[in-house]
Amino acid sequence: VFLGVLNGVGARTIAVESDDSGMRIDRLEECLQQLKRSNELHRLKMIYVVSDFENPSGISLSASRRKQVVELAKQWSIHHRIMVLEDAAYRELRYNGDPLPSVWSFDENRETVILAQTFSKSFSPGVRVGFGVIPRELVGVIGNLKGNDDFGSANLNQHLMATVLESERYEQHVEIVRQSYRTKRDTMLSSLHQEFSDLPDVRWEHPRGGLYVWLTLPKRIETGFSSKLFEFAVRTNHVMYVPGELFYPTGDPAMQKNQMRLSFGVQSLDGIREGIGRLAASVRDLPSCDE
Ligand SMILES: Cc1ncc(COP(=O)(O)O)c(C=O)c1O
């Protein structure tokens, strides 16, 4: 989503490799060094990171890396301040374990990190209200930019959220949402285990939160909109997924074409079981699989 927004305003994005603990700090540092070598460090505006259960992989940035991202941003702020944008859209949708400290919490002088959160995932996507915690001197600038861009968020929806937040209903609601999604996640994971375990070279992440499971198929099975699998899954088996390649920046040499994002947010438990069954049938019966 954010890549699309950035591309839309003409920004250049550089992907940083991640692993099971989120963005790799050594790769981030290499990136910064590369920008310095090519005399482009002055063009770097921000480091963007989805700290909790990122979309699409469901992976979270480890606590030690959260601290290191802030340290690196400060250390490399040579020409101007390099900001860190912490997108914590899924922070409240945690189904196991304790919350990790935010990236923002490591920015002791509150100059470097912008923390962005939304009520879309925890309360209702339709209210279109979120919030940010930003360095003081950026409040006016960002407020003006936002106002010019969208003429302000709907007042009624903001009042609605304020009322809900002041009451105890928000926390109660989030707890209900969390429990419901936890069950859906578990259902999706057990369905995947049941349906895909006998298929070689298929693997998937076990997210501890968020709304998605990230699945990787054997290299030879492409998942894109124009792939045989997509056509077969949608037209014949009436099941849909989001092709993984949409989540890589254009031209990223690391792009894999055999991945997909599965969402468990909207479907019922039966719908999830049925969907995973249909997906597995699509992979199993795909004509090209036998080649
Ligand atoms: C990581 C991430 N950040 C932000 C958003 C957008 O949230 P909102 O509905 O508040 O625009 C999404 C939506 O899918 C997301 O996945």
Short mmCIF file of C-alpha atoms and ligand atoms in Angstrom, two decimals:
data_model
loop_
_atom_site.label_atom_id
_atom_site.label_comp_id
_atom_site.label_asym_id
_atom_site.label_seq_id
_atom_site.Cartn_x
_atom_site.Cartn_y
_atom_site.Cartn_z
CA VAL A 1 0.00 0.00 0.00
CA PHE A 2 2.63 2.45 1.11
CA LEU A 3 4.89 1.60 -1.85
CA GLY A 4 2.06 2.61 -4.17
CA VAL A 5 1.58 5.89 -2.31
CA LEU A 6 5.30 6.69 -2.47
CA ASN A 7 5.59 5.79 -6.14
CA GLY A 8 2.56 7.98 -6.77
CA VAL A 9 4.36 11.07 -5.46
CA GLY A 10 7.48 10.28 -7.46
CA ALA A 11 9.62 8.96 -4.60
CA ARG A 12 12.22 6.30 -5.23
CA THR A 13 11.99 3.35 -2.89
CA ILE A 14 14.80 0.95 -2.04
CA ALA A 15 13.91 -2.43 -0.57
CA VAL A 16 15.87 -3.70 2.41
CA GLU A 17 16.07 -7.45 2.84
CA SER A 18 14.41 -8.95 5.90
CA ASP A 19 14.45 -12.27 7.69
CA ASP A 20 12.48 -13.87 10.53
CA SER A 21 13.33 -10.94 12.82
CA GLY A 22 12.24 -8.28 10.33
CA MET A 23 14.39 -5.78 8.44
CA ARG A 24 18.06 -6.82 8.46
CA ILE A 25 20.13 -4.10 10.06
CA ASP A 26 23.31 -5.18 8.25
CA ARG A 27 21.49 -4.82 4.93
CA LEU A 28 20.10 -1.43 5.96
CA GLU A 29 23.63 -0.28 6.79
CA GLU A 30 24.92 -1.57 3.44
CA CYS A 31 22.16 0.40 1.77
CA LEU A 32 23.19 3.57 3.59
CA GLN A 33 26.83 3.01 2.65
CA GLN A 34 25.86 2.46 -0.96
CA LEU A 35 23.88 5.72 -0.99
CA LYS A 36 26.89 7.51 0.48
CA ARG A 37 29.22 6.03 -2.17
CA SER A 38 26.90 7.11 -4.96
CA ASN A 39 26.57 10.61 -3.45
CA GLU A 40 22.86 10.17 -2.89
CA LEU A 41 22.68 10.12 0.88
CA HIS A 42 21.30 13.67 0.85
CA ARG A 43 18.26 12.35 -1.04
CA LEU A 44 17.30 9.87 1.66
CA LYS A 45 14.23 11.11 3.51
CA MET A 46 13.06 8.21 5.60
CA ILE A 47 13.33 4.61 6.65
CA TYR A 48 9.92 2.93 6.61
CA VAL A 49 9.27 -0.05 8.80
CA VAL A 50 6.16 -2.01 9.73
CA SER A 51 7.20 -3.01 13.23
CA ASP A 52 4.42 -5.45 14.17
CA PHE A 53 3.11 -8.31 12.01
CA GLU A 54 3.97 -6.69 8.75
CA ASN A 55 1.81 -6.88 5.68
CA PRO A 56 2.23 -9.37 3.99
CA SER A 57 4.70 -11.58 5.89
CA GLY A 58 3.25 -11.27 9.42
CA ILE A 59 6.81 -10.92 10.76
CA SER A 60 7.69 -8.43 13.52
CA LEU A 61 10.89 -6.46 13.96
CA SER A 62 12.85 -7.80 16.96
CA ALA A 63 13.31 -5.53 19.97
CA SER A 64 17.08 -5.21 19.45
CA ARG A 65 16.60 -4.23 15.81
CA ARG A 66 14.02 -1.62 16.79
CA LYS A 67 16.69 0.11 18.81
CA GLN A 68 19.29 -0.29 16.06
CA VAL A 69 17.08 1.26 13.37
CA VAL A 70 16.77 4.42 15.46
CA GLU A 71 20.51 4.48 16.19
CA LEU A 72 21.37 4.08 12.51
CA ALA A 73 18.96 6.79 11.41
CA LYS A 74 20.52 9.22 13.90
CA GLN A 75 24.06 8.21 13.07
CA TRP A 76 23.51 8.67 9.32
CA SER A 77 21.64 11.97 9.62
CA ILE A 78 24.62 13.86 8.21
CA HIS A 79 23.05 16.20 5.63
CA HIS A 80 19.65 16.41 7.31
CA ARG A 81 17.59 14.37 9.73
CA ILE A 82 16.64 10.97 8.36
CA MET A 83 13.24 10.09 9.77
CA VAL A 84 12.00 6.63 10.69
CA LEU A 85 8.33 6.00 9.91
CA GLU A 86 7.04 3.25 12.18
CA ASP A 87 3.82 1.92 10.72
CA ALA A 88 2.20 0.03 13.58
CA ALA A 89 -1.13 -0.65 11.87
CA TYR A 90 -1.37 -4.19 13.27
CA ARG A 91 0.14 -3.57 16.69
CA GLU A 92 -3.04 -4.26 18.62
CA LEU A 93 -3.80 -7.47 16.74
CA ARG A 94 -1.40 -9.64 18.74
CA TYR A 95 -2.49 -13.20 19.47
CA ASN A 96 0.56 -14.59 21.29
CA GLY A 97 3.25 -13.23 23.58
CA ASP A 98 3.84 -9.81 25.06
CA PRO A 99 3.99 -6.58 23.05
CA LEU A 100 7.47 -5.41 22.07
CA PRO A 101 8.54 -1.84 22.80
CA SER A 102 7.72 0.39 19.86
CA VAL A 103 10.49 1.72 17.63
CA TRP A 104 9.27 5.13 18.75
CA SER A 105 10.10 4.33 22.39
CA PHE A 106 13.81 4.10 21.50
CA ASP A 107 13.84 7.65 20.14
CA GLU A 108 14.61 9.32 23.42
CA ASN A 109 14.71 12.92 22.24
CA ARG A 110 11.59 12.41 20.10
CA GLU A 111 13.20 13.84 16.97
CA THR A 112 13.55 10.91 14.63
CA VAL A 113 10.60 8.53 14.74
CA ILE A 114 7.08 9.08 13.45
CA LEU A 115 4.70 6.50 14.88
CA ALA A 116 1.57 5.86 12.81
CA GLN A 117 -1.37 3.76 13.93
CA THR A 118 -4.87 3.22 12.60
CA PHE A 119 -8.25 2.22 13.98
CA SER A 120 -8.98 0.44 10.67
CA LYS A 121 -7.74 -2.92 11.90
CA SER A 122 -8.67 -2.77 15.57
CA PHE A 123 -12.03 -1.04 15.38
CA SER A 124 -13.52 -0.45 11.94
CA PRO A 125 -11.96 0.12 8.51
CA GLY A 126 -14.91 2.34 7.58
CA VAL A 127 -14.18 5.09 10.11
CA ARG A 128 -10.96 6.02 8.25
CA VAL A 129 -9.41 7.44 11.42
CA GLY A 130 -5.91 6.81 12.66
CA PHE A 131 -3.30 8.71 14.61
CA GLY A 132 0.34 9.62 14.54
CA VAL A 133 2.88 10.63 17.15
CA ILE A 134 5.30 12.99 15.47
CA PRO A 135 8.19 15.27 16.42
CA ARG A 136 6.78 18.55 17.68
CA GLU A 137 8.16 20.74 14.91
CA LEU A 138 6.49 18.57 12.26
CA VAL A 139 2.98 18.87 13.68
CA GLY A 140 2.14 22.07 11.80
CA VAL A 141 3.80 21.00 8.55
CA ILE A 142 2.16 17.58 8.43
CA GLY A 143 -1.20 19.05 9.50
CA ASN A 144 -1.04 21.54 6.61
CA LEU A 145 -0.03 18.89 4.10
CA LYS A 146 -2.82 16.61 5.24
CA GLY A 147 -5.35 19.43 5.09
CA ASN A 148 -4.32 20.32 1.55
CA ASP A 149 -4.50 16.70 0.57
CA ASP A 150 -7.83 15.56 2.03
CA PHE A 151 -9.44 18.73 3.47
CA GLY A 152 -9.45 17.03 6.86
CA SER A 153 -10.72 13.74 8.24
CA ALA A 154 -14.46 13.40 8.82
CA ASN A 155 -15.32 15.21 12.04
CA LEU A 156 -18.17 12.91 12.97
CA ASN A 157 -15.92 9.85 12.75
CA GLN A 158 -13.27 11.51 14.91
CA HIS A 159 -15.89 12.31 17.55
CA LEU A 160 -17.12 8.74 17.37
CA MET A 161 -13.60 7.42 17.96
CA ALA A 162 -12.96 9.92 20.76
CA THR A 163 -16.16 8.83 22.52
CA VAL A 164 -15.34 5.15 22.14
CA LEU A 165 -11.78 5.68 23.37
CA GLU A 166 -12.94 7.61 26.44
CA SER A 167 -15.27 4.80 27.42
CA GLU A 168 -14.07 1.29 28.20
CA ARG A 169 -15.66 0.00 25.05
CA TYR A 170 -12.60 0.35 22.89
CA GLU A 171 -10.49 -2.09 24.90
CA GLN A 172 -13.42 -4.48 25.19
CA HIS A 173 -13.99 -4.36 21.48
CA VAL A 174 -10.32 -4.91 20.63
CA GLU A 175 -10.26 -7.94 22.93
CA ILE A 176 -13.26 -9.45 21.12
CA VAL A 177 -11.67 -8.73 17.74
CA ARG A 178 -8.39 -10.25 18.91
CA GLN A 179 -10.03 -13.44 20.08
CA SER A 180 -12.00 -13.80 16.89
CA TYR A 181 -8.94 -13.27 14.68
CA ARG A 182 -6.84 -15.60 16.83
CA THR A 183 -9.33 -18.40 16.19
CA LYS A 184 -9.38 -17.57 12.48
CA ARG A 185 -5.60 -17.58 12.31
CA ASP A 186 -5.45 -20.94 14.07
CA THR A 187 -8.08 -22.33 11.72
CA MET A 188 -6.14 -21.15 8.69
CA LEU A 189 -2.87 -22.61 10.01
CA SER A 190 -4.42 -25.98 10.83
CA SER A 191 -6.20 -26.08 7.43
CA LEU A 192 -2.90 -25.32 5.71
CA HIS A 193 -1.25 -28.10 7.67
CA GLN A 194 -4.01 -30.49 6.74
CA GLU A 195 -4.24 -29.57 3.06
CA PHE A 196 -0.68 -28.68 2.10
CA SER A 197 1.55 -30.95 4.18
CA ASP A 198 1.71 -33.60 1.47
CA LEU A 199 2.68 -31.06 -1.21
CA PRO A 200 6.47 -30.76 -1.49
CA ASP A 201 8.27 -27.42 -1.14
CA VAL A 202 5.29 -25.49 0.19
CA ARG A 203 5.95 -23.46 3.32
CA TRP A 204 4.20 -20.74 5.22
CA GLU A 205 4.82 -18.36 8.11
CA HIS A 206 3.10 -18.75 11.48
CA PRO A 207 2.19 -15.14 12.33
CA ARG A 208 1.77 -14.19 15.97
CA GLY A 209 -0.58 -11.38 14.98
CA GLY A 210 -2.00 -9.40 12.07
CA LEU A 211 -4.38 -10.61 9.39
CA TYR A 212 -2.28 -12.58 6.94
CA VAL A 213 -0.44 -15.80 6.29
CA TRP A 214 2.41 -15.61 3.78
CA LEU A 215 2.75 -18.76 1.72
CA THR A 216 5.55 -19.83 -0.59
CA LEU A 217 4.99 -22.46 -3.30
CA PRO A 218 7.62 -24.38 -5.21
CA LYS A 219 9.64 -22.05 -7.49
CA ARG A 220 8.06 -23.37 -10.68
CA ILE A 221 4.51 -22.42 -9.64
CA GLU A 222 3.99 -18.74 -10.36
CA THR A 223 1.15 -16.95 -8.58
CA GLY A 224 0.76 -13.63 -10.46
CA PHE A 225 -2.50 -12.33 -11.92
CA SER A 226 -1.61 -13.76 -15.33
CA SER A 227 -0.34 -17.10 -14.02
CA LYS A 228 -2.01 -20.45 -14.69
CA LEU A 229 -2.52 -20.94 -10.98
CA PHE A 230 -4.39 -17.68 -10.52
CA GLU A 231 -6.60 -18.38 -13.52
CA PHE A 232 -7.29 -21.93 -12.35
CA ALA A 233 -7.91 -20.95 -8.72
CA VAL A 234 -10.28 -18.08 -9.56
CA ARG A 235 -12.14 -19.46 -12.58
CA THR A 236 -12.36 -23.15 -11.75
CA ASN A 237 -12.12 -23.36 -7.97
CA HIS A 238 -13.53 -19.93 -7.09
CA VAL A 239 -10.87 -19.03 -4.57
CA MET A 240 -8.81 -15.85 -4.55
CA TYR A 241 -5.49 -14.81 -3.02
CA VAL A 242 -3.19 -11.82 -3.37
CA PRO A 243 -0.15 -12.58 -5.57
CA GLY A 244 3.09 -12.14 -3.63
CA GLU A 245 4.85 -10.19 -6.37
CA LEU A 246 2.63 -7.16 -5.66
CA PHE A 247 4.54 -6.68 -2.41
CA TYR A 248 7.95 -6.15 -3.99
CA PRO A 249 9.06 -2.79 -5.38
CA THR A 250 9.08 -2.70 -9.19
CA GLY A 251 12.26 -4.22 -10.55
CA ASP A 252 13.41 -5.62 -7.19
CA PRO A 253 15.93 -8.34 -8.08
CA ALA A 254 14.88 -10.25 -4.95
CA MET A 255 11.31 -10.61 -6.22
CA GLN A 256 9.92 -14.12 -5.97
CA LYS A 257 6.98 -14.99 -8.18
CA ASN A 258 5.82 -18.08 -6.30
CA GLN A 259 4.35 -16.48 -3.19
CA MET A 260 0.93 -15.36 -2.02
CA ARG A 261 -0.77 -13.53 0.81
CA LEU A 262 -3.73 -15.24 2.42
CA SER A 263 -6.15 -13.17 4.53
CA PHE A 264 -8.12 -14.69 7.36
CA GLY A 265 -9.80 -11.46 8.48
CA VAL A 266 -13.14 -11.50 6.71
CA GLN A 267 -14.00 -15.16 6.15
CA SER A 268 -15.90 -17.34 8.59
CA LEU A 269 -14.13 -20.40 10.02
CA ASP A 270 -15.93 -22.63 7.53
CA GLY A 271 -15.06 -20.21 4.75
CA ILE A 272 -11.39 -20.39 5.71
CA ARG A 273 -11.39 -24.21 5.72
CA GLU A 274 -13.22 -24.30 2.40
CA GLY A 275 -10.93 -21.68 0.86
CA ILE A 276 -7.73 -23.44 1.88
CA GLY A 277 -9.15 -26.72 0.58
CA ARG A 278 -9.89 -25.10 -2.78
CA LEU A 279 -6.48 -23.48 -2.90
CA ALA A 280 -4.72 -26.77 -2.21
CA ALA A 281 -6.83 -28.44 -4.91
CA SER A 282 -5.80 -25.66 -7.33
CA VAL A 283 -2.12 -26.28 -6.63
CA ARG A 284 -2.45 -30.07 -6.65
CA ASP A 285 -4.50 -30.27 -9.86
CA LEU A 286 -2.69 -27.55 -11.78
CA PRO A 287 -1.87 -29.15 -15.13
CA SER A 288 1.66 -27.74 -15.27
CA CYS A 289 2.52 -29.35 -11.90
CA ASP A 290 3.03 -32.70 -13.60
CA GLU A 291 5.49 -31.38 -16.17
C1 LIG B 1 0.96 -1.91 7.05
C2 LIG B 1 -0.27 -1.09 6.79
N1 LIG B 1 -0.29 0.20 7.14
C3 LIG B 1 -1.37 0.98 6.91
C4 LIG B 1 -2.50 0.48 6.31
C5 LIG B 1 -3.64 1.40 6.02
O1 LIG B 1 -4.53 1.57 7.05
P1 LIG B 1 -5.77 2.57 6.89
O2 LIG B 1 -6.96 1.71 6.68
O3 LIG B 1 -5.80 3.31 8.16
O4 LIG B 1 -5.52 3.45 5.72
C6 LIG B 1 -2.53 -0.86 5.93
C7 LIG B 1 -3.73 -1.39 5.28
O5 LIG B 1 -3.83 -2.46 4.79
C8 LIG B 1 -1.39 -1.66 6.17
O6 LIG B 1 -1.36 -2.96 5.83
#
